[in-house]
Amino acid sequence: IVDKNKVWTRSILIAGDEITKAIANALQIDFTEAESLKKKEGIIIIEESDKSFSSKSEEISSAVTPVLIDILADVSKTIGYYKSQFGETKVFNEILITGGSSKLKNIEKFFKNNLELNVRHLGILEKLKPNVLCNIDEALDERFGIALGLALRQLTKAFLNINLLPKEIINSTILYRKLWF
């Protein structure tokens, strides 16, 4: 979450592999085949016209939706926690999504409909202009976000103070340490 000068992060441990596993289980195919199918035909059915996207559209969407609901729940918890810590009146403008699974058809609509926030795909390398002439593969662009973020952390002084414990537990821990003295 970016709020003026503050940057607050939280890892969500559900990602593309879980989506691929869900497709593999639903269609009873191996992981490699499910990954290929996800990249080629991955879709979340939002409108009736989406059903004709591919022959397996409904099956893929049915398999993927529960995983996306879990991601949605984690995002909602994150937003709720942030508001409880830094002010209930905080207004969020948009959510940026990135990574290989952000290319699933209708994923932006899915999150927009369920979170009632604008959702935008973020191409990590859009703003970078390398000094050397190189072709950056689109697949690399989607996987480059974490590496780039970690590298940028080292370029400038960055103070990270993240504590996901509720204030009550933090305060009781501080009080317990003082009682010992």
mmCIF file of C-alpha atoms in Angstrom:
data_model
loop_
_atom_site.group_PDB
_atom_site.id
_atom_site.type_symbol
_atom_site.label_atom_id
_atom_site.label_comp_id
_atom_site.label_asym_id
_atom_site.label_seq_id
_atom_site.Cartn_x
_atom_site.Cartn_y
_atom_site.Cartn_z
ATOM 1 C CA ILE A 1 0.000 0.000 0.000
ATOM 2 C CA VAL A 2 1.449 3.331 -1.027
ATOM 3 C CA ASP A 3 0.209 6.279 1.017
ATOM 4 C CA LYS A 4 2.075 9.536 0.337
ATOM 5 C CA ASN A 5 5.496 8.846 1.858
ATOM 6 C CA LYS A 6 4.604 5.503 3.440
ATOM 7 C CA VAL A 7 4.958 2.152 1.728
ATOM 8 C CA TRP A 8 3.426 -0.799 3.514
ATOM 9 C CA THR A 9 3.804 -4.322 2.186
ATOM 10 C CA ARG A 10 2.386 -7.710 2.980
ATOM 11 C CA SER A 11 3.128 -10.957 1.191
ATOM 12 C CA ILE A 12 0.223 -12.990 -0.077
ATOM 13 C CA LEU A 13 1.344 -16.569 -0.423
ATOM 14 C CA ILE A 14 -1.225 -17.594 -3.010
ATOM 15 C CA ALA A 15 -0.062 -17.281 -6.580
ATOM 16 C CA GLY A 16 0.032 -18.750 -10.054
ATOM 17 C CA ASP A 17 1.088 -22.222 -8.938
ATOM 18 C CA GLU A 18 -2.119 -22.603 -6.930
ATOM 19 C CA ILE A 19 -4.139 -21.561 -9.983
ATOM 20 C CA THR A 20 -2.278 -24.112 -12.098
ATOM 21 C CA LYS A 21 -2.803 -26.839 -9.482
ATOM 22 C CA ALA A 22 -6.519 -26.039 -9.376
ATOM 23 C CA ILE A 23 -6.752 -26.368 -13.171
ATOM 24 C CA ALA A 24 -4.765 -29.629 -13.078
ATOM 25 C CA ASN A 25 -7.060 -31.092 -10.400
ATOM 26 C CA ALA A 26 -10.275 -29.969 -12.068
ATOM 27 C CA LEU A 27 -9.339 -31.208 -15.536
ATOM 28 C CA GLN A 28 -7.344 -34.196 -14.235
ATOM 29 C CA ILE A 29 -4.220 -33.320 -16.186
ATOM 30 C CA ASP A 30 -0.595 -32.970 -15.131
ATOM 31 C CA PHE A 31 0.880 -29.718 -13.840
ATOM 32 C CA THR A 32 2.867 -28.932 -17.004
ATOM 33 C CA GLU A 33 -0.174 -29.336 -19.216
ATOM 34 C CA ALA A 34 -2.282 -27.249 -16.817
ATOM 35 C CA GLU A 35 0.357 -24.468 -16.851
ATOM 36 C CA SER A 36 0.326 -24.446 -20.636
ATOM 37 C CA LEU A 37 -3.488 -24.371 -20.684
ATOM 38 C CA LYS A 38 -3.544 -21.529 -18.137
ATOM 39 C CA LYS A 39 -1.205 -19.433 -20.281
ATOM 40 C CA LYS A 40 -2.996 -20.220 -23.513
ATOM 41 C CA GLU A 41 -6.663 -20.211 -22.500
ATOM 42 C CA GLY A 42 -6.825 -18.947 -18.913
ATOM 43 C CA ILE A 43 -10.094 -17.132 -18.309
ATOM 44 C CA ILE A 44 -12.486 -16.063 -15.601
ATOM 45 C CA ILE A 45 -16.018 -16.010 -16.907
ATOM 46 C CA ILE A 46 -17.683 -12.705 -16.068
ATOM 47 C CA GLU A 47 -20.139 -12.350 -18.939
ATOM 48 C CA GLU A 48 -22.111 -14.875 -20.957
ATOM 49 C CA SER A 49 -20.055 -14.103 -24.076
ATOM 50 C CA ASP A 50 -16.892 -15.276 -22.286
ATOM 51 C CA LYS A 51 -18.112 -18.887 -22.345
ATOM 52 C CA SER A 52 -17.328 -19.133 -26.046
ATOM 53 C CA PHE A 53 -13.689 -18.081 -25.549
ATOM 54 C CA SER A 54 -12.479 -21.701 -25.655
ATOM 55 C CA SER A 55 -13.885 -25.184 -25.367
ATOM 56 C CA LYS A 56 -12.716 -25.447 -21.742
ATOM 57 C CA SER A 57 -13.630 -21.919 -20.639
ATOM 58 C CA GLU A 58 -16.215 -22.932 -18.066
ATOM 59 C CA GLU A 59 -14.032 -25.661 -16.574
ATOM 60 C CA ILE A 60 -11.013 -23.367 -16.304
ATOM 61 C CA SER A 61 -13.070 -20.556 -14.797
ATOM 62 C CA SER A 62 -14.691 -22.899 -12.270
ATOM 63 C CA ALA A 63 -11.290 -24.216 -11.233
ATOM 64 C CA VAL A 64 -9.629 -20.799 -10.997
ATOM 65 C CA THR A 65 -12.387 -18.880 -9.206
ATOM 66 C CA PRO A 66 -11.955 -20.450 -5.709
ATOM 67 C CA VAL A 67 -8.230 -19.632 -5.755
ATOM 68 C CA LEU A 68 -8.964 -16.053 -6.811
ATOM 69 C CA ILE A 69 -11.526 -15.771 -4.015
ATOM 70 C CA ASP A 70 -8.777 -16.765 -1.551
ATOM 71 C CA ILE A 71 -6.508 -14.058 -3.013
ATOM 72 C CA LEU A 72 -9.405 -11.608 -2.829
ATOM 73 C CA ALA A 73 -9.931 -12.469 0.842
ATOM 74 C CA ASP A 74 -6.239 -11.829 1.594
ATOM 75 C CA VAL A 75 -6.322 -8.493 -0.243
ATOM 76 C CA SER A 76 -9.466 -7.495 1.674
ATOM 77 C CA LYS A 77 -7.818 -8.467 4.988
ATOM 78 C CA THR A 78 -4.763 -6.422 4.074
ATOM 79 C CA ILE A 79 -6.827 -3.348 3.261
ATOM 80 C CA GLY A 80 -8.891 -3.807 6.433
ATOM 81 C CA TYR A 81 -5.795 -4.193 8.591
ATOM 82 C CA TYR A 82 -4.173 -1.121 7.070
ATOM 83 C CA LYS A 83 -7.301 0.949 7.671
ATOM 84 C CA SER A 84 -7.511 -0.255 11.286
ATOM 85 C CA GLN A 85 -3.893 0.730 11.933
ATOM 86 C CA PHE A 86 -3.633 3.983 10.003
ATOM 87 C CA GLY A 87 -7.130 5.386 9.850
ATOM 88 C CA GLU A 88 -10.526 3.992 8.934
ATOM 89 C CA THR A 89 -11.122 6.869 6.525
ATOM 90 C CA LYS A 90 -8.304 5.928 4.148
ATOM 91 C CA VAL A 91 -9.468 5.824 0.551
ATOM 92 C CA PHE A 92 -7.771 3.559 -1.955
ATOM 93 C CA ASN A 93 -7.682 4.662 -5.578
ATOM 94 C CA GLU A 94 -6.614 1.500 -7.337
ATOM 95 C CA ILE A 95 -5.031 -1.883 -7.105
ATOM 96 C CA LEU A 96 -2.118 -2.817 -9.332
ATOM 97 C CA ILE A 97 -1.699 -6.437 -10.340
ATOM 98 C CA THR A 98 1.372 -8.039 -11.823
ATOM 99 C CA GLY A 99 2.849 -11.451 -12.404
ATOM 100 C CA GLY A 100 2.133 -14.180 -14.899
ATOM 101 C CA SER A 101 -1.380 -14.891 -13.650
ATOM 102 C CA SER A 102 -2.342 -11.246 -14.042
ATOM 103 C CA LYS A 103 -2.726 -12.076 -17.726
ATOM 104 C CA LEU A 104 -5.755 -14.294 -17.106
ATOM 105 C CA LYS A 105 -8.632 -12.988 -19.172
ATOM 106 C CA ASN A 106 -11.032 -10.884 -17.048
ATOM 107 C CA ILE A 107 -8.911 -10.985 -13.881
ATOM 108 C CA GLU A 108 -8.987 -7.186 -13.690
ATOM 109 C CA LYS A 109 -12.803 -7.191 -13.994
ATOM 110 C CA PHE A 110 -13.019 -9.913 -11.335
ATOM 111 C CA PHE A 111 -11.079 -7.874 -8.784
ATOM 112 C CA LYS A 112 -12.776 -4.619 -9.761
ATOM 113 C CA ASN A 113 -16.252 -6.136 -9.343
ATOM 114 C CA ASN A 114 -15.433 -7.711 -5.983
ATOM 115 C CA LEU A 115 -13.321 -4.978 -4.405
ATOM 116 C CA GLU A 116 -15.132 -2.020 -5.963
ATOM 117 C CA LEU A 117 -11.774 -0.428 -6.769
ATOM 118 C CA ASN A 118 -10.072 0.347 -10.054
ATOM 119 C CA VAL A 119 -7.690 -2.418 -11.035
ATOM 120 C CA ARG A 120 -4.797 -1.968 -13.420
ATOM 121 C CA HIS A 121 -2.179 -4.341 -14.779
ATOM 122 C CA LEU A 122 1.325 -3.127 -13.978
ATOM 123 C CA GLY A 123 4.068 -3.942 -16.452
ATOM 124 C CA ILE A 124 7.133 -3.834 -14.227
ATOM 125 C CA LEU A 125 9.549 -2.917 -16.991
ATOM 126 C CA GLU A 126 7.378 -0.228 -18.625
ATOM 127 C CA LYS A 127 9.229 2.641 -16.978
ATOM 128 C CA LEU A 128 12.740 1.203 -17.127
ATOM 129 C CA LYS A 129 14.993 2.324 -19.927
ATOM 130 C CA PRO A 130 18.094 0.124 -19.945
ATOM 131 C CA ASN A 131 21.421 1.647 -21.000
ATOM 132 C CA VAL A 132 22.159 -1.348 -23.144
ATOM 133 C CA LEU A 133 20.223 -2.536 -26.127
ATOM 134 C CA CYS A 134 18.383 -5.658 -25.101
ATOM 135 C CA ASN A 135 15.151 -7.405 -25.838
ATOM 136 C CA ILE A 136 13.233 -8.242 -22.709
ATOM 137 C CA ASP A 137 10.930 -11.184 -23.096
ATOM 138 C CA GLU A 138 7.334 -10.532 -22.027
ATOM 139 C CA ALA A 139 7.438 -13.605 -19.763
ATOM 140 C CA LEU A 140 10.485 -12.162 -17.994
ATOM 141 C CA ASP A 141 8.671 -8.868 -17.477
ATOM 142 C CA GLU A 142 5.979 -10.678 -15.493
ATOM 143 C CA ARG A 143 8.483 -12.462 -13.271
ATOM 144 C CA PHE A 144 10.802 -9.534 -12.738
ATOM 145 C CA GLY A 145 8.788 -7.653 -10.111
ATOM 146 C CA ILE A 146 10.190 -9.229 -6.954
ATOM 147 C CA ALA A 147 13.806 -9.065 -8.143
ATOM 148 C CA LEU A 148 13.408 -5.441 -9.181
ATOM 149 C CA GLY A 149 11.757 -4.477 -5.891
ATOM 150 C CA LEU A 150 14.516 -6.088 -3.850
ATOM 151 C CA ALA A 151 17.196 -4.432 -5.971
ATOM 152 C CA LEU A 152 15.588 -0.994 -5.648
ATOM 153 C CA ARG A 153 15.512 -1.373 -1.879
ATOM 154 C CA GLN A 154 19.299 -1.455 -1.886
ATOM 155 C CA LEU A 155 19.720 1.652 -4.062
ATOM 156 C CA THR A 156 18.331 4.077 -1.519
ATOM 157 C CA LYS A 157 18.079 4.149 2.202
ATOM 158 C CA ALA A 158 14.852 2.411 2.997
ATOM 159 C CA PHE A 159 13.529 2.011 6.498
ATOM 160 C CA LEU A 160 11.047 -0.794 6.792
ATOM 161 C CA ASN A 161 9.084 -1.087 9.980
ATOM 162 C CA ILE A 162 6.481 -3.764 9.515
ATOM 163 C CA ASN A 163 4.705 -5.446 12.357
ATOM 164 C CA LEU A 164 1.545 -7.359 11.540
ATOM 165 C CA LEU A 165 0.615 -8.002 15.160
ATOM 166 C CA PRO A 166 -2.458 -6.211 16.465
ATOM 167 C CA LYS A 167 -1.720 -3.213 18.694
ATOM 168 C CA GLU A 168 -3.158 -4.991 21.756
ATOM 169 C CA ILE A 169 -0.603 -7.806 21.497
ATOM 170 C CA ILE A 170 2.270 -5.384 20.889
ATOM 171 C CA ASN A 171 1.242 -3.304 23.928
ATOM 172 C CA SER A 172 0.820 -6.354 26.159
ATOM 173 C CA THR A 173 4.284 -7.606 25.109
ATOM 174 C CA ILE A 174 5.845 -4.234 25.943
ATOM 175 C CA LEU A 175 4.023 -4.182 29.287
ATOM 176 C CA TYR A 176 5.155 -7.743 30.093
ATOM 177 C CA ARG A 177 8.801 -6.785 29.443
ATOM 178 C CA LYS A 178 8.456 -3.802 31.791
ATOM 179 C CA LEU A 179 6.811 -5.873 34.527
ATOM 180 C CA TRP A 180 9.842 -8.143 34.686
ATOM 181 C CA PHE A 181 11.976 -5.205 35.874
#
